[in-house]
PDB file of C-alpha atoms and ligand atoms in Angstrom:
ATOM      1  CA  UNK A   1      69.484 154.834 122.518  1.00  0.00           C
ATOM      2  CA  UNK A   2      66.293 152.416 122.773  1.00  0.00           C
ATOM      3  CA  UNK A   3      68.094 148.835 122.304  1.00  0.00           C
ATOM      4  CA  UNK A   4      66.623 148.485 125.880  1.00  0.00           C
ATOM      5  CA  UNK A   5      63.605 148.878 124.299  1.00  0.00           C
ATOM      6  CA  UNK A   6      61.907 145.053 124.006  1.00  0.00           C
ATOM      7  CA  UNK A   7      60.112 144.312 120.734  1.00  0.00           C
ATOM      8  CA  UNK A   8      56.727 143.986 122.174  1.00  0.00           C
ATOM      9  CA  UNK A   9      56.617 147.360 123.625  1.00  0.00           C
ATOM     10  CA  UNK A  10      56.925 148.548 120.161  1.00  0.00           C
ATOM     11  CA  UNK A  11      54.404 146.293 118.583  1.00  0.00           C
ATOM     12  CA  UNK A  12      50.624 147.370 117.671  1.00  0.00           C
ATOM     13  CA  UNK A  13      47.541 145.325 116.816  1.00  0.00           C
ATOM     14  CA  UNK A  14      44.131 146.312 115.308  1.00  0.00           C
ATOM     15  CA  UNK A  15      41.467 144.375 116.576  1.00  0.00           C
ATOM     16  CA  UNK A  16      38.460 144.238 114.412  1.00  0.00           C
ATOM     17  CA  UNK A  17      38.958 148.161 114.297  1.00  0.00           C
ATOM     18  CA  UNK A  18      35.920 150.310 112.951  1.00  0.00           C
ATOM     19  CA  UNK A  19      35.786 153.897 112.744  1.00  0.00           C
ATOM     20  CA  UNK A  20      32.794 156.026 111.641  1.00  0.00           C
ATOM     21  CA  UNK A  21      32.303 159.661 111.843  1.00  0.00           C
ATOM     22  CA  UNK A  22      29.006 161.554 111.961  1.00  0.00           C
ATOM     23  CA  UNK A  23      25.787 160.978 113.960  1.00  0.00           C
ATOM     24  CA  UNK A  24      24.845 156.747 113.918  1.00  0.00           C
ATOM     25  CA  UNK A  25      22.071 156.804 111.556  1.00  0.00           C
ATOM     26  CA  UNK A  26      24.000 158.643 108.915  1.00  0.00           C
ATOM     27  CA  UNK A  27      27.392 157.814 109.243  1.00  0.00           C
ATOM     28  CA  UNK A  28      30.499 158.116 107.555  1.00  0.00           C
ATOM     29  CA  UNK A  29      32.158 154.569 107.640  1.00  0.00           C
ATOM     30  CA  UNK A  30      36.333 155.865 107.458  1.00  0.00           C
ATOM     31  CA  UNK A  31      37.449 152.439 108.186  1.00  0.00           C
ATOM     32  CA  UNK A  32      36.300 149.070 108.480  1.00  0.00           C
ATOM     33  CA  UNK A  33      36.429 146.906 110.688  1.00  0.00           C
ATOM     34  CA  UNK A  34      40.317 145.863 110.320  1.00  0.00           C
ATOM     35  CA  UNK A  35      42.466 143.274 111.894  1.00  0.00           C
ATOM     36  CA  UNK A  36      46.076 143.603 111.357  1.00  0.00           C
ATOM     37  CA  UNK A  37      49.129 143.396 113.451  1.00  0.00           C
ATOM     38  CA  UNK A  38      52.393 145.587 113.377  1.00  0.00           C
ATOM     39  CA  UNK A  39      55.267 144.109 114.710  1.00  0.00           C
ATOM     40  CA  UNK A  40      57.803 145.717 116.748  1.00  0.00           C
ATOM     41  CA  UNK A  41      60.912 147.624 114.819  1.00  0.00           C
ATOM     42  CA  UNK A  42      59.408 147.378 111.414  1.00  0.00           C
ATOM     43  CA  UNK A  43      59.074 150.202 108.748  1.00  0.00           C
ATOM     44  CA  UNK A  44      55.210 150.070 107.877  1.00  0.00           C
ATOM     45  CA  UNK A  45      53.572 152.506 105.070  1.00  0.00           C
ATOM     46  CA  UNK A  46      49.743 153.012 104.945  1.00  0.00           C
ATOM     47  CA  UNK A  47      49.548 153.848 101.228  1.00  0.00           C
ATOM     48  CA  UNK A  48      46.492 154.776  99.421  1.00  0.00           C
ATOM     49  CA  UNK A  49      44.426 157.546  97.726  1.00  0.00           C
ATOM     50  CA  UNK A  50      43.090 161.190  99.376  1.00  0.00           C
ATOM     51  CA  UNK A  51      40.043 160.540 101.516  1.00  0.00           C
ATOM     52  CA  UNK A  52      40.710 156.582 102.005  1.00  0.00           C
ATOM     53  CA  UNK A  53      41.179 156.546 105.726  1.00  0.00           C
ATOM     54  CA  UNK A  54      45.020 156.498 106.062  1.00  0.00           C
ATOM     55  CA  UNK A  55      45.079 159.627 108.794  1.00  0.00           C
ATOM     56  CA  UNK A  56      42.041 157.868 110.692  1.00  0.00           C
ATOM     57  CA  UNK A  57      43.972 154.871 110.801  1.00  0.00           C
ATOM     58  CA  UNK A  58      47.166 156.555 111.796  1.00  0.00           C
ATOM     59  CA  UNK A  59      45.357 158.647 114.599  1.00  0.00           C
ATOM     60  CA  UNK A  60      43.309 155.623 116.414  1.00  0.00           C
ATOM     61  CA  UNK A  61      46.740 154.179 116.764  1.00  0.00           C
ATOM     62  CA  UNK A  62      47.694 157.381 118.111  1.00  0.00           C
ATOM     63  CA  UNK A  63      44.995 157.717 120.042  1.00  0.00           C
ATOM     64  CA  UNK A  64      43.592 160.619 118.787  1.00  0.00           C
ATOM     65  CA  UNK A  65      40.364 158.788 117.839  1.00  0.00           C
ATOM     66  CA  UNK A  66      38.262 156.645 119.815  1.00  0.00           C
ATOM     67  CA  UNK A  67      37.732 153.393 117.485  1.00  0.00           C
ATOM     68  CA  UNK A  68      33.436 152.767 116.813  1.00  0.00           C
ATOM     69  CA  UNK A  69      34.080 149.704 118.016  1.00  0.00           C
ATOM     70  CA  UNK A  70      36.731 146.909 117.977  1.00  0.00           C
ATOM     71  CA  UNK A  71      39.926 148.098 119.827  1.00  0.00           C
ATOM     72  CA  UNK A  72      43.635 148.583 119.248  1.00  0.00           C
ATOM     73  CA  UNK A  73      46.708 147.531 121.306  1.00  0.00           C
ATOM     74  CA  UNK A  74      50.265 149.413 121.650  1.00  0.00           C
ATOM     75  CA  UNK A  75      52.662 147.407 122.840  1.00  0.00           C
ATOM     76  CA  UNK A  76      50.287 144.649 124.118  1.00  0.00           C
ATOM     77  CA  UNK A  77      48.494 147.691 126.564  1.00  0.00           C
ATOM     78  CA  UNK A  78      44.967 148.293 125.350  1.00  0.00           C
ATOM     79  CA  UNK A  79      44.940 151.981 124.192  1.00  0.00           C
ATOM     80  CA  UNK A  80      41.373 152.069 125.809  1.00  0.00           C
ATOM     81  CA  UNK A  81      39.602 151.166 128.505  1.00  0.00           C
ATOM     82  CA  UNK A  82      36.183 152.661 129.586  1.00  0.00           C
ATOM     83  CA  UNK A  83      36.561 155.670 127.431  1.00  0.00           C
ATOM     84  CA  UNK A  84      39.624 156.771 128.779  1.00  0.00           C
ATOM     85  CA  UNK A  85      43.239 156.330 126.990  1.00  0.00           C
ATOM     86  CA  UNK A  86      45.630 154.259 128.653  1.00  0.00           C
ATOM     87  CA  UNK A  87      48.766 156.607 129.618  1.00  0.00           C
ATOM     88  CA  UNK A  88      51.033 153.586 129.594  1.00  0.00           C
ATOM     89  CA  UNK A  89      50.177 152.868 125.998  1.00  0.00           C
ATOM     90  CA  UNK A  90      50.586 156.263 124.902  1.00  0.00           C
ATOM     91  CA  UNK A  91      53.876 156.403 125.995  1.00  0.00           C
ATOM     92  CA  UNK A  92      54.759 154.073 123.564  1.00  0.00           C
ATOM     93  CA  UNK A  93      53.787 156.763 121.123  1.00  0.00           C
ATOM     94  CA  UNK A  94      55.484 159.908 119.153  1.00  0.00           C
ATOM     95  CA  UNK A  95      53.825 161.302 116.068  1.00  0.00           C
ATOM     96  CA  UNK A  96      55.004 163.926 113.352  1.00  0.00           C
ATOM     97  CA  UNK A  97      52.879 165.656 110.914  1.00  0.00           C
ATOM     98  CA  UNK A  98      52.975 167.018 107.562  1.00  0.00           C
ATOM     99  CA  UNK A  99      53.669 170.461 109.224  1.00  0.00           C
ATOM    100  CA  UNK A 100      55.813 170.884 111.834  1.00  0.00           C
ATOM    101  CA  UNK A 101      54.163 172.767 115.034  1.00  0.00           C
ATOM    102  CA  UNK A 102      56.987 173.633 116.319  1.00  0.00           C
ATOM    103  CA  UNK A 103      56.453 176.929 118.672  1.00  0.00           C
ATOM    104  CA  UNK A 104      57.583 180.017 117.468  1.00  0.00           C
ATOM    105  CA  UNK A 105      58.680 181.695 120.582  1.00  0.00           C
ATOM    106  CA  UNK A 106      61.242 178.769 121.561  1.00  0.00           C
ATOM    107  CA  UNK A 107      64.096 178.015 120.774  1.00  0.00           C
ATOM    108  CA  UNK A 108      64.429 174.646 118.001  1.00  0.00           C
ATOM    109  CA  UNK A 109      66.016 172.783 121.834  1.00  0.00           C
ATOM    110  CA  UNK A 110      63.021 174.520 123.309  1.00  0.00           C
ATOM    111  CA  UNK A 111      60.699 172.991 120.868  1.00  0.00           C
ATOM    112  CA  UNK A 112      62.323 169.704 121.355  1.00  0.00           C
ATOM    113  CA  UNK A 113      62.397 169.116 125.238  1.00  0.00           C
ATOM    114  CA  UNK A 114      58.632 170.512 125.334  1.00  0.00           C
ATOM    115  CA  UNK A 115      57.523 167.052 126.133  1.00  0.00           C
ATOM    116  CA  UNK A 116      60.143 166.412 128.970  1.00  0.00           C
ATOM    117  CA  UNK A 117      59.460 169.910 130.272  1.00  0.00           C
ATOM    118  CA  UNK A 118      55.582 168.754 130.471  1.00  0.00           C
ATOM    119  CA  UNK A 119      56.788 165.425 131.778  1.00  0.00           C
ATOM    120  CA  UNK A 120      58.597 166.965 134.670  1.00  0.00           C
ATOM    121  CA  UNK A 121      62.033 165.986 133.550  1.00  0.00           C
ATOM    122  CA  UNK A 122      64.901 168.607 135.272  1.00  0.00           C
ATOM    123  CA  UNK A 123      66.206 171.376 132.688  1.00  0.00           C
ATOM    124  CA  UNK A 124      70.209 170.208 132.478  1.00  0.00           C
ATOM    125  CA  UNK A 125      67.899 166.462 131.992  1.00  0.00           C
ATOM    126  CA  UNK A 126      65.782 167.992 128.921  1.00  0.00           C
ATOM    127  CA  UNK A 127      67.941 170.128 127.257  1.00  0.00           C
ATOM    128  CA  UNK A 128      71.149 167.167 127.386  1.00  0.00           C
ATOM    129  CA  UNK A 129      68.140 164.878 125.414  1.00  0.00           C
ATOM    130  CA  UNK A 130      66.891 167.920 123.188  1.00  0.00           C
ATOM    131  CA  UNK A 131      71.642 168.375 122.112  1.00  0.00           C
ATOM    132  CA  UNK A 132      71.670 164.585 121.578  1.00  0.00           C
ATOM    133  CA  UNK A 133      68.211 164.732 119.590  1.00  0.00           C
ATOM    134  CA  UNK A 134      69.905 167.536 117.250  1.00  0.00           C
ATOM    135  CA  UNK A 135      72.937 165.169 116.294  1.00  0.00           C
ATOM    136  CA  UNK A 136      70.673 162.206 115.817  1.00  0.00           C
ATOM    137  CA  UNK A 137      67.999 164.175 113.504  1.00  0.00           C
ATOM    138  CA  UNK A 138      71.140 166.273 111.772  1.00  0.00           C
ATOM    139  CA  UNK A 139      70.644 169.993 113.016  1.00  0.00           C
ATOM    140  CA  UNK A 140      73.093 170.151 115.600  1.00  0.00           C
ATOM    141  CA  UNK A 141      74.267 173.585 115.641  1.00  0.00           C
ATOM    142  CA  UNK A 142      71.205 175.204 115.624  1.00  0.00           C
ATOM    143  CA  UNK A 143      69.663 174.318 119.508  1.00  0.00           C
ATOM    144  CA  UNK A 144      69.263 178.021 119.760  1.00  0.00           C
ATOM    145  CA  UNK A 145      68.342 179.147 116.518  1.00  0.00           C
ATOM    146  CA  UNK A 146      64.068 180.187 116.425  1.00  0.00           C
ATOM    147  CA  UNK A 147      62.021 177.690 114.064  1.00  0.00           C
ATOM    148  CA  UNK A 148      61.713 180.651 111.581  1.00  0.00           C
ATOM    149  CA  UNK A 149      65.521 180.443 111.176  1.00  0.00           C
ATOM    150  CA  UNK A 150      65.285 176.869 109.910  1.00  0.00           C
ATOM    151  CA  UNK A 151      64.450 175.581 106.259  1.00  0.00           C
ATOM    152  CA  UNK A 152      61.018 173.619 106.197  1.00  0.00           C
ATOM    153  CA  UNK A 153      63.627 169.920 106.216  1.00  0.00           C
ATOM    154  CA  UNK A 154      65.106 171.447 109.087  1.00  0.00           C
ATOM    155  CA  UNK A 155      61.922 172.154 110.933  1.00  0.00           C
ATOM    156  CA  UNK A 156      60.833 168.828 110.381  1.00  0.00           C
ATOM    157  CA  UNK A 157      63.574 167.286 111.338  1.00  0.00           C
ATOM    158  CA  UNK A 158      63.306 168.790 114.662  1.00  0.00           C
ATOM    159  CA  UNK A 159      59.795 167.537 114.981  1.00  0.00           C
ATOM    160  CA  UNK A 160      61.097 164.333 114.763  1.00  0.00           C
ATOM    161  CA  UNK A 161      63.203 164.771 117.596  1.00  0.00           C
ATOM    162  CA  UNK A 162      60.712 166.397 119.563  1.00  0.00           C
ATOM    163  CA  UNK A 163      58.413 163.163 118.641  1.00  0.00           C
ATOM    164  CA  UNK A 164      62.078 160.943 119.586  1.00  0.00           C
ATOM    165  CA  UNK A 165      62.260 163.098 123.303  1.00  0.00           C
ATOM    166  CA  UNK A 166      60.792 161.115 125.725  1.00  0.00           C
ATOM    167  CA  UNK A 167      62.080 158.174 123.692  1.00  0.00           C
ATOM    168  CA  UNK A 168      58.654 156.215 122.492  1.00  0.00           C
ATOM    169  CA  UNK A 169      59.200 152.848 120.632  1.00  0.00           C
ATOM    170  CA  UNK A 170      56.804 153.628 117.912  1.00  0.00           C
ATOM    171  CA  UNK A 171      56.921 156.669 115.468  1.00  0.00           C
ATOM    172  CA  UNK A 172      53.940 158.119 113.562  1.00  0.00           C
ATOM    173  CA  UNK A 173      54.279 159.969 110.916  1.00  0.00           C
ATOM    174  CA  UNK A 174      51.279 161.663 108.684  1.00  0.00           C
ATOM    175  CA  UNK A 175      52.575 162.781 105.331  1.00  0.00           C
ATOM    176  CA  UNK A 176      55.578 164.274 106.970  1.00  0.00           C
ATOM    177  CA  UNK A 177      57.352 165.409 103.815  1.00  0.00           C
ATOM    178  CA  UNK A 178      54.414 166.442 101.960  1.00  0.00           C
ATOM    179  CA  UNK A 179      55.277 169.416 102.162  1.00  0.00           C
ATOM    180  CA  UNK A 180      58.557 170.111 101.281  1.00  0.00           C
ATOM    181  CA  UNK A 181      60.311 170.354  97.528  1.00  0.00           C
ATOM    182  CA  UNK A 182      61.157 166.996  95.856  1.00  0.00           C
ATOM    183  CA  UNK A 183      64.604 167.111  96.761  1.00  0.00           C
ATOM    184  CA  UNK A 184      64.436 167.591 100.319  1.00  0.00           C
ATOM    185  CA  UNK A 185      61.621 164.570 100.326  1.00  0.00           C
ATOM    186  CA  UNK A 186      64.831 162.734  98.881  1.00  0.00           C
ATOM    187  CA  UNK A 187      66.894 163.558 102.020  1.00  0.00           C
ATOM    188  CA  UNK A 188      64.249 163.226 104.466  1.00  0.00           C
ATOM    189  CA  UNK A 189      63.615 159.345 103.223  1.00  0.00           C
ATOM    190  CA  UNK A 190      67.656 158.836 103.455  1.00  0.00           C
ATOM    191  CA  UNK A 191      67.315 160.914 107.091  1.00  0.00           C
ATOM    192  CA  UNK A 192      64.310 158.944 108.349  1.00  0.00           C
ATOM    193  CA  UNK A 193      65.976 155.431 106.849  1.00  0.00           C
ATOM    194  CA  UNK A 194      68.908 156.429 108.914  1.00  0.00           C
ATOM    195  CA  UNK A 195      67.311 156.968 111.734  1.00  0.00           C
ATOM    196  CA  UNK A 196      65.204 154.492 112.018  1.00  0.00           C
ATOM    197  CA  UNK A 197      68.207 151.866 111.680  1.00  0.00           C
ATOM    198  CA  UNK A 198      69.861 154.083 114.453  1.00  0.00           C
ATOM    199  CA  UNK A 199      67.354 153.736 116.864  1.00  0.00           C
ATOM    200  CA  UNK A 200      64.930 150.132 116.333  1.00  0.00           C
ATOM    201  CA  UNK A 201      61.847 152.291 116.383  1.00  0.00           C
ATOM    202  CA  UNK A 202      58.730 151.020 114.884  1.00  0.00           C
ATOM    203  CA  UNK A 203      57.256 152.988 112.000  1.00  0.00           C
ATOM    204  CA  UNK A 204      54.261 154.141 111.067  1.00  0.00           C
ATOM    205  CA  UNK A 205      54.255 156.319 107.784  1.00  0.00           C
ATOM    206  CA  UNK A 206      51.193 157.361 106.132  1.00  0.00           C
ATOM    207  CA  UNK A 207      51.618 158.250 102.505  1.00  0.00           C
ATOM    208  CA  UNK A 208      50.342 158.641  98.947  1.00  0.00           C
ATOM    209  CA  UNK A 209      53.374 158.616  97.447  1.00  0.00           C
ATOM    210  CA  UNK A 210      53.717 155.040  95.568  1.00  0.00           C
ATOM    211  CA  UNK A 211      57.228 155.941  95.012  1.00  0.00           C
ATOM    212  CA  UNK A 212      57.829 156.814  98.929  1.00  0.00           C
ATOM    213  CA  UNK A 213      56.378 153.676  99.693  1.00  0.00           C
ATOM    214  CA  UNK A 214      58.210 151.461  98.092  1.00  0.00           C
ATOM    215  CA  UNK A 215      61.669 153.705  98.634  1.00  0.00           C
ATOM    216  CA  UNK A 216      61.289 153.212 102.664  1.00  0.00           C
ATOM    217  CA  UNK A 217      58.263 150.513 103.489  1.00  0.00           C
ATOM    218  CA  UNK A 218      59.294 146.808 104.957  1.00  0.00           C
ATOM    219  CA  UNK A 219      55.471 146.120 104.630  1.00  0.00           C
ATOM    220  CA  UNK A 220      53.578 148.525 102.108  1.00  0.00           C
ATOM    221  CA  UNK A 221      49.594 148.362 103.845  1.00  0.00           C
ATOM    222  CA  UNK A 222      47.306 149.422 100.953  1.00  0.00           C
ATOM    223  CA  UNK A 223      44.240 151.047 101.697  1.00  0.00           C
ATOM    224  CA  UNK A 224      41.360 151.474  99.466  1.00  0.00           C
ATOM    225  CA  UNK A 225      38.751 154.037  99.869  1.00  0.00           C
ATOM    226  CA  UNK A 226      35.288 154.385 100.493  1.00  0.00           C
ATOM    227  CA  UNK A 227      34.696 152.880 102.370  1.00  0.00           C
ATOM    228  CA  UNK A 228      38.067 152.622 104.305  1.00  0.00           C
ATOM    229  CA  UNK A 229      39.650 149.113 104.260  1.00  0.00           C
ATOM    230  CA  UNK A 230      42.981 147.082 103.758  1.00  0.00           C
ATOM    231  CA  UNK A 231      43.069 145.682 100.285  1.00  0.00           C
ATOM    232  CA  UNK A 232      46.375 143.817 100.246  1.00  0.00           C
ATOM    233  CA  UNK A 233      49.889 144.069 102.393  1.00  0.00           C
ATOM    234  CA  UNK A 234      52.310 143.718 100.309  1.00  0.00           C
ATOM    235  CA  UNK A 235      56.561 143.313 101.518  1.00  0.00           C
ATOM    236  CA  UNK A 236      59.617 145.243  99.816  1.00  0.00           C
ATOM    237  CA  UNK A 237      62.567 142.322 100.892  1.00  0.00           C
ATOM    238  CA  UNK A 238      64.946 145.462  99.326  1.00  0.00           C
ATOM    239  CA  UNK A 239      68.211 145.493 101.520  1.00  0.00           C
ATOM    240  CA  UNK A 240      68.984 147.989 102.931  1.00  0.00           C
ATOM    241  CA  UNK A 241      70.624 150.930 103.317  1.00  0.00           C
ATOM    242  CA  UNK A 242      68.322 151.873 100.384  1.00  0.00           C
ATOM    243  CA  UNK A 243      69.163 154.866  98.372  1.00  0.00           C
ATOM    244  CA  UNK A 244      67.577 157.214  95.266  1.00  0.00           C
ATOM    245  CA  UNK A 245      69.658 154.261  93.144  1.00  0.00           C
ATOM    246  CA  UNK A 246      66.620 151.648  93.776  1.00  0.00           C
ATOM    247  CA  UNK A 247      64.744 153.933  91.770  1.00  0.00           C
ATOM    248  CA  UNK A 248      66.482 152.620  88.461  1.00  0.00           C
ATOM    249  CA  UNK A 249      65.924 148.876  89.155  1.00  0.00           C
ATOM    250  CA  UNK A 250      63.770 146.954  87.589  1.00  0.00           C
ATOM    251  CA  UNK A 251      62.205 144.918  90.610  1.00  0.00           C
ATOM    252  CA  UNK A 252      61.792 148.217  92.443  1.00  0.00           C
ATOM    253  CA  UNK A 253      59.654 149.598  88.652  1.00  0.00           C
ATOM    254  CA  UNK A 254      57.882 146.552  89.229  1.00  0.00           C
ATOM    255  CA  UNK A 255      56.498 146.892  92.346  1.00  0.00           C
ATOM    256  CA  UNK A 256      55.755 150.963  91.449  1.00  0.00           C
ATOM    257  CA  UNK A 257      53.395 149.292  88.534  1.00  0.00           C
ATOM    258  CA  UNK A 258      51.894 146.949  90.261  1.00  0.00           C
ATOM    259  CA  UNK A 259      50.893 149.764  92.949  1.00  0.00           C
ATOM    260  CA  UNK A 260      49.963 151.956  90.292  1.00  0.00           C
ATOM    261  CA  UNK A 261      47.978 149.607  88.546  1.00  0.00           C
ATOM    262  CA  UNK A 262      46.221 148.814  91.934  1.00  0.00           C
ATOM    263  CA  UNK A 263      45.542 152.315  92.863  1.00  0.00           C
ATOM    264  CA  UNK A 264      44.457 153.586  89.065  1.00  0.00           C
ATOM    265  CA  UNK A 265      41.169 151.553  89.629  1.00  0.00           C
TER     266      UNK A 265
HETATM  267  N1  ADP B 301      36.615 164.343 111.791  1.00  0.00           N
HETATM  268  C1  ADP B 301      35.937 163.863 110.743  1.00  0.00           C
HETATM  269  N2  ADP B 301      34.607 164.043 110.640  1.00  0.00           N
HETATM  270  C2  ADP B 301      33.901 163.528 109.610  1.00  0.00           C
HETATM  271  N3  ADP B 301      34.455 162.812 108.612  1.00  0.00           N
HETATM  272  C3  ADP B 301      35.776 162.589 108.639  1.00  0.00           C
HETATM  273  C4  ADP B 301      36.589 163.105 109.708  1.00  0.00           C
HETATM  274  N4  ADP B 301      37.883 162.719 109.468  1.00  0.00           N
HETATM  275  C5  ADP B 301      37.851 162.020 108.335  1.00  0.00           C
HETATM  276  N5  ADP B 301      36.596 161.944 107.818  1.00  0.00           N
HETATM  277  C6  ADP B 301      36.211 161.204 106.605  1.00  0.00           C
HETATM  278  O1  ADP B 301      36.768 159.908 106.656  1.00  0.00           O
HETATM  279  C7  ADP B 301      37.306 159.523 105.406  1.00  0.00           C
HETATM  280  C8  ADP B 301      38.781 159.206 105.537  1.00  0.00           C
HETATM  281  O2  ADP B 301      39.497 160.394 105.813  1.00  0.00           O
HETATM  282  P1  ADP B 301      41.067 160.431 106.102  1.00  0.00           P
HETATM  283  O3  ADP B 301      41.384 159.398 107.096  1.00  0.00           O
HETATM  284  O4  ADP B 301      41.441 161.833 106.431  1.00  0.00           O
HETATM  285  O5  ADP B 301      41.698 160.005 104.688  1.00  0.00           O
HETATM  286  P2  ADP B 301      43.179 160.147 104.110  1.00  0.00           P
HETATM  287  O6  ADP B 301      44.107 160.506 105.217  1.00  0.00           O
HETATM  288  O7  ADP B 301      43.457 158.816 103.493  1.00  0.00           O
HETATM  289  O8  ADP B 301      43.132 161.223 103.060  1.00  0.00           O
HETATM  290  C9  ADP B 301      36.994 160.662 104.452  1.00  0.00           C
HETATM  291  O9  ADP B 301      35.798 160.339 103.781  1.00  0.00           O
HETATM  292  C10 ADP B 301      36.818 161.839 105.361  1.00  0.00           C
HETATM  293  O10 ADP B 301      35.985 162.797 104.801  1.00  0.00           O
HETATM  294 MG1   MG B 302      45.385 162.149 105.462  1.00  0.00          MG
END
């Protein structure tokens, strides 16, 4: 669906990134400045403890936040320029959150082709994505159930999709299974594994799950707080397809105690 899609287009860089919130004189510094790159097609987690800046990072590369100063690229387009955002950058961009937003009037394909409806794209256009969408997220079937109808996995999978619709090469995700029981978070990790090989997008999970982290992340970024800065980047070289078998192996303990160690400071 996006092998069309070239590797830079999907790539992000922080560039000496600050954010602070609040009035200048008595700020709150929520990240430092931070220079990292993401390359394109990767599986990235931003790991790290309540308050330590993971959702500020995640929404200045979303664009939801204006950086203090410093300044991010998505795929090699510079998100800002004279306080505006840069549409071509953005739609390089889908995001999911911990809840799922879908709107409870539409239908689940409703939900879905929302974005191509807004983007101008012809009905028989949107709702042919918003079918395809279903079988790649796992809830085809149910393009005309309402969201209610749908268990909390099932809503969130179709906010993936609706994040998938106009077909951005990176995915952001904010604690998108935070929500739901410990067995569904099982499936969702296979799901979002599975998808991700499918389609070669680039993601971006934010977490605070050590044992998420190491279950899905190529790259583990580890954030400590207070203020808000990348400690250490550490790689999970686990093949892959991963499943809830990695748990029992020692090299995958390992690297849990080493994060837990890190994080119990
Ligand atoms: N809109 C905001 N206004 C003021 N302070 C904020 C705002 N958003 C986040 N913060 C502060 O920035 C820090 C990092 O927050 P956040 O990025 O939400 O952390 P995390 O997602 O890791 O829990 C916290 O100290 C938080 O209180
Ligand atoms: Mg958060």
């Amino acid at each position: 669906m996006t092998a069309a899609t070239a590797t830079s287009d999907k790539s992000i860089s922080l560039k000496a990134t600050e954010k602070r919130f609040g009035a200048p004189k008595a700020s709150v510094q929520a990240l430092t400045p931070t220079t990292m790159d993401i390359a394109g097609g990767g599986m990235t987690i931003l790991l790290g403890p309540s308050g330590c800046g993971k959702t500020t990072m995640l929404r200045l590369i979303a664009g939801l936040e204006t950086p203090t100063s410093g300044l991010i690229e998505v795929g090699g387009v510079n998100l800002w320029s004279n306080g505006k955002r840069n549409s071509d950058a953005l739609s390089h961009l889908g995001m999911v959150f911990q809840e799922a937003n879908l709107f409870p009037w539409l239908t689940i394909e409703e939900n879905i082709a929302l974005p191509l409806k807004l983007r101008g794209v012809s009905k028989a256009e949107r709702l042919g994505k918003a079918q395809e969408l279903c079988r790649l997220v796992g809830i085809a079937g149910f393009e005309r159930r309402m969201p209610r109808e749908l268990s909390g996995g099932m809503r969130q999978r179709a906010s993936i999709a609706r994040a998938l619709s106009y077909d951005p090469g990176i995915l952001l995700m904010d604690e998108p299974f935070g929500a739901l029981d410990a067995i569904t978070r099982d499936t969702m990790n296979n799901e979002l594994q599975r998808i991700w090989m499918e389609t070669g997008k680039t993601v971006v999970l934010v977490t605070h799950s050590i044992g998420e982290a190491v279950f899905l992340a190529d790259r583990i970024v580890l954030l400590s707080p207070r203020p808000g800065r990348v400690q250490e980047i550490i790689e999970v070289p686990f093949p892959r397809p991963r499943d809830q078998s990695m748990y029992r192996e020692p090299e995958f303990q390992r690297i849990v105690s080493y994060l837990h160690g890190k994080l119990d400071h």
